[in-house]
Amino acid sequence: MPSSSNTTIISSCTIYPDQESSTIKTLKLSVSDLPMLSCQYIQKGVLLTYPPYSINDLIKLLKHSLSAALSHFPALAGRLQTDPTGHVHIVCNDAGVDFIQAKARHLSIHAILSPTHVPECFKGFFAMDKTLSYSGHSKPLMAVQVTELKDGIFIGCAVNHAVTDGTSFWNFFNTFAETCKGSKKISKSPDFSRNTMFNSPVVLKCPPGGPKATFSGDEPLRERIFHFSRDAILKLKLRANSCNFMSNSAEIFGKQSNDSWKIVNGESNGNNGLVNGKGAPLFFESGKTAEISSFQSLCAQLWVSVTRARKLSPSKMTTFRMAVNCRHRLEPRLDPYYFGNAIQSIPTVALAGKILSNDLSFGADLLHKNVVSHGDDTVRKGIADWEKEPRLFPLGNFDGASITMGSSPRFPMYDNDFGWGRPLAVRSGGANKFDGKISAFPGRDGNGSVDLEVVLSPDTMIGLENDDEFMQYVSGIV
């Protein structure tokens, strides 16, 4: 299997914004940013076919484009600084980002995409390995590594997690690709405002020298990308909702339509709600449409199957933790391209015995109700709770019964066309990985397909791969 040790660094340099940062001098870290200081840098990247020009010309183009993109994202070229009062800021001082050129010419696209499990070589395609976000006080807040393969290029980006969440990360990555493709004006300008609910006078006290990682990172792990087609997810969604509402009406669902996410008697109801036998939407008492989403249905199946693979005691409490974007949940809403972290973690708990003895709708309904109820009041309560007890985010699987879902199939990962075609695949590095860490990506074919990057202990991965209920929905390796 390809290993990370076979990646050779050719050169490294600092890239500065092509325009000095004049409008933004400092940005204070918010209550959503600060907990991430103990998390490792986000590491995500795209695999591309070989460009129609030389590697030297490509490197020149990428350096120029990165410099141009940074002028729109001055925070990424800055450094962290803790002021005398204990508040942490991003100082937009144009100190620059790392740019690394590397090669692994012995590796082909097929060789790294064909193994059942994600090979170790992907870890070598990223800089800032195991670097905690607190290190941004002295280290660059971002590093881009371009690795030349036998027949392809991997562009890996590592970004400080206290500075960006997934939404901000992919907005920058898209802008980088956009400038490389020749666009003079970017399509999605970041919003650097700090007059939001997340802005707080509360200080998070870090230990001298900074925090430590909250998980060991030394345990043996297996990583696999599971691909779920639109049709497979529709079947899961139909199953979760059929079980959930069959007690209300025996006629809620008919056969599955080939081209509809909302299904009743084989036809789309056309109104974004599930329909009973008389054509009326089903509602919770809150008035919200009582439909478990496709992604919640997929998460519920994962919850069931991983819990079964772990062979937990029926009395063991399990947790499914899901990161949610709060930009559209606050009133008034934040700008969709608000730069920074605007996420909260929603834990959903259930006994292992309950998860395994009930049908899919049990876990799916728990997840659904937790997500739909996470509105303005809940976001504000989460902020207030943190202000009462400021703390770092505890990444890890401390009880052996947790699943942590990150990233999102809604992120525009495959929009990163640098000028010679869309990515062939999206992969991550070794950052923030532990038993039970899951990342959701859009499928390359779009149309509602989803890829799950699943990280588990070796024994649990074997159990999941032997779980017929789960594997019947998996349509291939990507």
XYZ file of C-alpha atoms in Angstrom:
478
model
C 0.000 0.000 0.000
C 1.357 3.480 -0.857
C 2.937 5.143 2.171
C 3.321 8.792 3.189
C 7.096 8.447 3.570
C 7.494 8.300 -0.202
C 6.423 11.901 -0.749
C 9.464 14.082 -1.420
C 9.495 17.819 -0.690
C 10.989 19.723 -3.644
C 10.740 23.297 -2.344
C 8.959 25.480 0.113
C 8.364 29.218 0.324
C 6.087 31.878 1.779
C 3.293 33.364 -0.322
C 2.048 36.834 0.556
C -1.196 38.555 -0.493
C -0.700 40.526 -3.700
C -2.293 43.535 -1.972
C -1.606 44.747 1.541
C -4.380 44.300 4.073
C -5.584 47.812 4.822
C -9.284 47.516 5.700
C -9.005 44.691 8.234
C -6.384 44.886 10.961
C -7.544 42.399 13.597
C -10.388 39.921 14.063
C -11.242 38.701 17.557
C -11.880 34.982 17.878
C -15.496 34.226 18.744
C -17.104 31.713 21.101
C -17.276 29.357 18.114
C -13.610 29.908 17.173
C -11.973 29.644 20.597
C -12.908 26.017 21.399
C -11.085 24.960 18.217
C -7.681 26.084 19.539
C -7.090 22.510 20.742
C -8.122 20.998 17.381
C -5.630 20.216 14.654
C -5.531 22.175 11.407
C -8.233 21.216 8.906
C -6.631 19.171 6.107
C -8.653 18.789 2.917
C -7.575 18.565 -0.688
C -8.521 17.634 -4.227
C -7.108 15.085 -6.656
C -6.902 16.378 -10.221
C -5.787 14.994 -13.558
C -2.410 16.185 -14.821
C -2.651 19.708 -16.278
C -2.012 20.352 -19.986
C 1.266 22.146 -19.222
C 4.508 21.613 -17.344
C 4.780 21.249 -13.583
C 6.940 24.389 -13.448
C 4.259 26.434 -15.202
C 1.632 24.959 -12.887
C 3.585 25.910 -9.761
C 4.023 29.481 -11.031
C 0.307 29.727 -11.794
C -0.723 28.342 -8.387
C 1.612 30.673 -6.495
C 0.272 33.689 -8.383
C -3.346 32.587 -7.873
C -2.826 31.876 -4.178
C -1.362 35.353 -3.716
C -4.369 36.896 -5.470
C -6.861 34.829 -3.452
C -5.184 35.775 -0.155
C -5.829 39.460 -0.851
C -9.552 38.634 -0.480
C -8.894 36.561 2.675
C -6.314 38.637 4.616
C -7.033 36.758 7.831
C -5.457 33.593 6.422
C -2.157 35.401 5.844
C -2.050 36.653 9.447
C -1.111 35.174 12.821
C -2.848 34.640 16.147
C -2.072 36.946 19.046
C -3.294 36.920 22.636
C -3.681 40.438 24.017
C -2.957 41.457 27.633
C -6.602 40.883 28.614
C -6.480 37.265 27.387
C -8.517 37.734 24.208
C -7.179 35.969 21.120
C -7.150 37.842 17.824
C -6.189 37.191 14.235
C -3.697 39.918 13.376
C -3.960 40.582 9.637
C -0.297 41.446 9.228
C 0.323 39.860 5.797
C 2.880 37.470 7.306
C 1.978 34.988 4.583
C 1.230 31.290 4.181
C 3.411 28.275 3.448
C 3.556 26.890 -0.080
C 5.162 23.481 -0.552
C 5.976 21.711 -3.808
C 6.284 17.932 -3.479
C 6.392 14.880 -5.683
C 5.325 11.247 -5.500
C 5.820 10.300 -9.144
C 5.671 6.581 -8.329
C 2.005 6.926 -7.358
C -0.744 6.853 -9.969
C -4.354 7.992 -9.617
C -5.506 4.383 -9.858
C -3.015 3.229 -7.219
C -4.285 5.658 -4.594
C -8.013 5.431 -5.374
C -8.397 1.691 -5.929
C -7.587 0.249 -2.455
C -10.599 -0.601 -0.294
C -9.173 1.433 2.571
C -7.744 4.927 2.160
C -3.960 4.496 1.853
C -1.509 6.203 4.187
C 0.026 8.183 1.312
C -2.700 10.841 1.555
C -1.262 11.953 4.903
C 1.919 12.910 3.047
C -0.005 15.246 0.733
C -0.579 17.802 3.499
C 1.538 20.135 5.591
C 0.937 21.037 9.255
C 0.575 17.411 10.304
C -0.723 17.118 13.886
C -0.335 20.897 14.347
C -2.774 22.312 16.900
C -4.602 25.494 15.983
C -3.132 27.281 19.019
C 0.211 27.100 17.175
C -1.088 29.827 14.892
C 0.461 32.221 17.392
C 3.825 31.434 15.797
C 3.108 29.365 12.677
C 1.277 30.275 9.459
C -2.487 29.914 9.613
C -2.488 28.079 6.303
C -0.235 25.866 4.196
C -0.838 24.703 0.629
C 1.000 21.650 -0.666
C 1.013 20.690 -4.354
C 2.092 17.082 -4.924
C 2.924 15.827 -8.396
C 1.870 12.220 -9.026
C 2.616 9.958 -11.986
C -0.521 11.065 -13.846
C -2.155 13.618 -11.589
C -1.860 16.479 -9.114
C -3.012 16.669 -5.517
C -3.621 20.123 -4.026
C -3.825 19.858 -0.257
C -4.774 22.748 1.981
C -4.220 22.877 5.753
C -6.001 25.714 7.573
C -6.147 26.698 11.234
C -9.466 25.438 12.651
C -9.778 28.357 15.080
C -9.830 30.632 12.027
C -12.195 28.742 9.726
C -14.941 26.162 9.741
C -15.865 24.054 6.725
C -18.000 26.766 5.122
C -15.161 29.325 5.291
C -12.570 26.749 4.262
C -14.338 25.721 1.059
C -15.199 29.322 0.193
C -11.476 30.071 0.221
C -10.613 26.902 -1.700
C -13.237 27.775 -4.348
C -11.812 31.296 -4.597
C -8.280 29.910 -5.011
C -9.491 27.737 -7.901
C -11.483 30.617 -9.350
C -8.482 32.939 -9.488
C -6.356 30.155 -10.956
C -8.918 29.706 -13.712
C -8.491 33.373 -14.611
C -11.415 35.122 -12.906
C -10.659 38.771 -12.155
C -13.553 39.156 -9.733
C -14.435 36.557 -7.111
C -18.015 35.316 -6.938
C -18.371 34.802 -3.172
C -16.784 37.518 -1.054
C -16.186 36.582 2.591
C -17.905 38.579 5.314
C -15.509 39.538 8.114
C -18.037 41.221 10.405
C -17.698 40.489 14.105
C -20.855 42.179 15.396
C -22.661 38.868 15.845
C -23.993 36.767 18.702
C -20.744 34.795 18.601
C -18.732 37.868 19.590
C -18.195 37.741 23.350
C -16.222 39.523 26.089
C -15.558 36.178 27.794
C -11.948 34.991 27.935
C -10.933 31.362 27.394
C -7.950 30.595 29.596
C -5.468 28.238 27.960
C -2.705 26.468 29.883
C 0.831 27.895 29.595
C 2.299 26.949 26.239
C -1.132 26.185 24.844
C -3.538 23.260 25.028
C -2.848 19.637 24.174
C -4.794 17.475 21.743
C -7.801 15.892 23.441
C -7.311 12.486 21.770
C -4.190 10.307 21.586
C -3.855 9.968 17.824
C -1.752 6.832 18.369
C -4.428 4.128 18.163
C -4.586 1.888 15.074
C -7.320 3.041 12.703
C -8.888 2.032 9.408
C -10.301 4.594 7.012
C -12.673 3.975 4.123
C -14.785 6.045 1.769
C -18.293 4.631 1.417
C -20.275 5.892 -1.575
C -24.061 6.176 -1.447
C -25.941 6.888 -4.653
C -29.026 9.053 -4.751
C -31.200 5.977 -5.195
C -29.656 4.229 -2.186
C -30.227 7.272 -0.001
C -33.801 7.559 -1.254
C -34.384 3.990 -0.131
C -32.962 4.783 3.312
C -35.092 7.901 3.548
C -38.201 6.025 2.515
C -37.473 3.330 5.078
C -36.888 5.815 7.918
C -40.043 7.780 7.144
C -42.211 4.724 6.418
C -41.410 3.266 9.820
C -41.878 6.616 11.503
C -45.313 7.402 10.121
C -46.869 4.015 9.396
C -48.625 4.144 12.738
C -50.322 7.386 11.666
C -51.491 6.200 8.284
C -51.206 2.940 6.404
C -51.307 4.872 3.161
C -48.470 7.384 3.698
C -46.116 5.796 1.200
C -46.612 4.037 -2.094
C -43.924 2.760 -4.367
C -40.723 4.773 -4.874
C -40.530 7.295 -7.697
C -37.361 7.358 -9.748
C -37.113 11.130 -9.785
C -38.560 12.385 -6.536
C -37.243 12.964 -3.040
C -40.813 13.427 -1.739
C -42.738 10.255 -2.370
C -46.397 9.330 -2.014
C -48.222 6.710 -4.072
C -45.244 6.713 -6.438
C -45.480 10.427 -7.243
C -43.883 13.636 -6.048
C -46.171 15.643 -3.805
C -44.415 18.788 -5.035
C -44.683 20.698 -1.757
C -41.590 19.621 0.164
C -43.597 17.648 2.695
C -44.659 14.069 3.189
C -48.257 13.487 2.304
C -50.854 11.257 3.897
C -53.474 9.297 1.979
C -55.639 12.407 1.583
C -52.865 14.597 0.214
C -52.265 16.683 3.365
C -48.750 17.268 4.740
C -47.880 15.636 8.052
C -46.747 18.054 10.757
C -45.289 18.002 14.217
C -47.145 20.070 16.784
C -44.567 22.780 16.146
C -45.908 23.110 12.605
C -42.733 21.882 10.940
C -43.032 19.285 8.212
C -42.524 15.910 9.885
C -40.037 14.528 7.401
C -36.786 12.840 8.290
C -34.205 14.060 5.771
C -32.109 11.878 3.512
C -28.923 12.750 5.399
C -30.514 12.082 8.803
C -31.661 8.692 7.489
C -28.117 7.877 6.341
C -26.675 8.986 9.688
C -29.192 6.821 11.539
C -28.167 3.741 9.557
C -24.514 4.471 10.314
C -25.373 4.864 14.001
C -27.136 1.493 14.063
C -24.454 -0.384 12.141
C -21.420 1.055 13.972
C -23.111 0.412 17.319
C -23.715 -3.206 16.266
C -20.123 -3.572 15.001
C -18.779 -2.327 18.347
C -20.674 -5.103 20.182
C -21.643 -2.758 22.986
C -23.658 -3.750 26.026
C -27.388 -2.922 25.568
C -27.117 -0.656 28.640
C -24.228 1.369 27.160
C -25.160 4.964 26.305
C -24.164 5.898 22.761
C -23.729 9.389 21.326
C -24.064 10.631 17.752
C -22.510 14.105 17.595
C -23.265 16.261 14.575
C -21.736 19.646 13.665
C -24.300 22.134 12.354
C -23.888 25.426 10.536
C -25.548 28.190 12.580
C -25.375 30.965 9.964
C -28.968 30.421 8.832
C -30.242 29.394 12.263
C -29.694 32.752 13.981
C -32.207 35.604 13.735
C -31.191 37.759 12.019
C -29.208 35.353 9.897
C -25.475 35.667 9.452
C -24.092 36.255 5.993
C -23.784 32.843 4.245
C -20.090 33.608 3.724
C -19.409 34.861 7.256
C -15.706 34.128 7.735
C -14.818 32.157 10.825
C -16.436 29.360 12.766
C -20.202 29.541 13.056
C -20.867 25.977 14.103
C -22.199 24.140 17.110
C -22.101 20.462 17.981
C -25.402 18.677 18.585
C -25.140 15.479 20.644
C -27.931 12.916 20.324
C -27.870 10.059 22.843
C -29.543 6.672 23.104
C -28.870 3.333 24.756
C -27.194 0.816 22.471
C -30.014 -1.643 23.132
C -32.621 0.919 22.056
C -30.731 1.769 18.860
C -30.402 -1.905 17.911
C -33.818 -3.225 18.959
C -35.881 -0.548 17.207
C -36.314 0.085 13.499
C -34.334 2.718 11.605
C -36.858 5.460 12.340
C -36.019 5.402 16.067
C -32.503 6.825 15.697
C -33.450 8.841 12.619
C -36.275 10.557 14.483
C -33.999 11.396 17.427
C -31.475 12.989 15.048
C -34.193 14.778 13.086
C -35.869 16.337 16.113
C -32.526 17.486 17.482
C -31.533 19.155 14.213
C -34.861 20.859 13.432
C -35.146 22.188 16.978
C -31.709 23.802 16.803
C -32.938 27.283 15.971
C -32.158 30.786 17.174
C -33.067 30.118 20.821
C -30.982 26.937 20.980
C -27.961 28.566 19.338
C -28.125 31.466 21.802
C -28.502 29.074 24.725
C -25.395 27.197 23.551
C -23.461 30.463 23.453
C -24.662 31.427 26.939
C -23.748 27.992 28.331
C -20.240 28.281 26.903
C -19.820 31.782 28.359
C -20.671 30.400 31.803
C -18.046 27.674 31.389
C -15.515 28.544 28.656
C -13.877 25.356 27.405
C -11.979 23.791 24.543
C -13.804 21.389 22.251
C -13.202 17.789 23.423
C -12.548 15.897 20.184
C -12.315 12.147 20.603
C -14.182 8.971 21.498
C -13.697 8.833 25.232
C -16.198 6.083 26.067
C -15.819 3.897 22.982
C -19.457 4.508 22.069
C -19.393 7.828 20.233
C -19.668 8.905 16.605
C -18.675 12.420 15.530
C -19.996 13.642 12.171
C -18.227 16.574 10.537
C -18.062 18.322 7.182
C -21.161 18.359 4.943
C -22.406 16.940 1.634
C -23.540 20.489 0.879
C -20.013 21.890 0.709
C -18.963 22.771 -2.864
C -15.936 20.493 -2.883
C -16.178 19.532 -6.544
C -16.498 23.151 -7.683
C -12.721 23.449 -7.487
C -11.869 23.576 -11.185
C -8.392 25.103 -11.419
C -8.643 25.397 -15.180
C -8.386 21.867 -16.542
C -11.391 20.059 -15.047
C -13.238 19.156 -11.869
C -11.547 17.108 -9.141
C -11.548 13.336 -9.456
C -11.795 12.911 -5.691
C -11.683 14.771 -2.378
C -9.534 13.445 0.449
C -8.359 14.590 3.876
C -5.118 14.195 5.789
C -4.518 12.629 9.172
C -5.826 15.581 11.196
C -8.483 15.190 13.888
C -9.003 11.474 13.244
C -10.003 8.924 15.855
C -12.297 5.926 16.207
C -15.774 7.117 15.239
C -14.793 10.260 13.297
C -16.944 10.565 10.165
C -16.797 13.239 7.470
C -19.556 13.732 4.911
C -18.672 14.760 1.356
C -20.874 15.258 -1.693
C -20.558 12.426 -4.203
C -18.644 13.394 -7.324
C -21.625 12.521 -9.501
C -23.770 15.013 -7.564
C -27.541 14.595 -7.782
C -27.875 13.934 -4.060
C -25.173 11.267 -3.775
C -23.044 11.268 -0.618
C -19.614 9.924 0.331
C -18.849 9.129 3.956
C -15.235 9.127 5.096
C -15.440 6.637 7.965
C -12.611 6.241 10.498
C -12.913 3.308 12.896
C -10.824 0.889 14.920
C -9.786 -2.115 12.797
C -12.197 -4.520 14.493
C -15.124 -2.130 14.203
C -14.369 -1.498 10.525
C -14.434 -5.248 9.863
C -17.765 -5.448 11.655
C -19.198 -2.588 9.610
C -17.983 -4.109 6.343
C -19.698 -7.372 7.305
C -22.949 -5.606 8.209
C -25.324 -6.569 5.390
C -27.904 -3.980 6.408
C -25.345 -1.210 5.928
C -23.451 -2.582 2.936
C -26.581 -3.113 0.837
C -26.703 0.684 0.382
C -23.012 1.089 -0.497
C -22.542 1.359 -4.239
C -18.769 1.313 -4.626
C -15.375 2.681 -3.702
C -14.395 6.222 -4.691
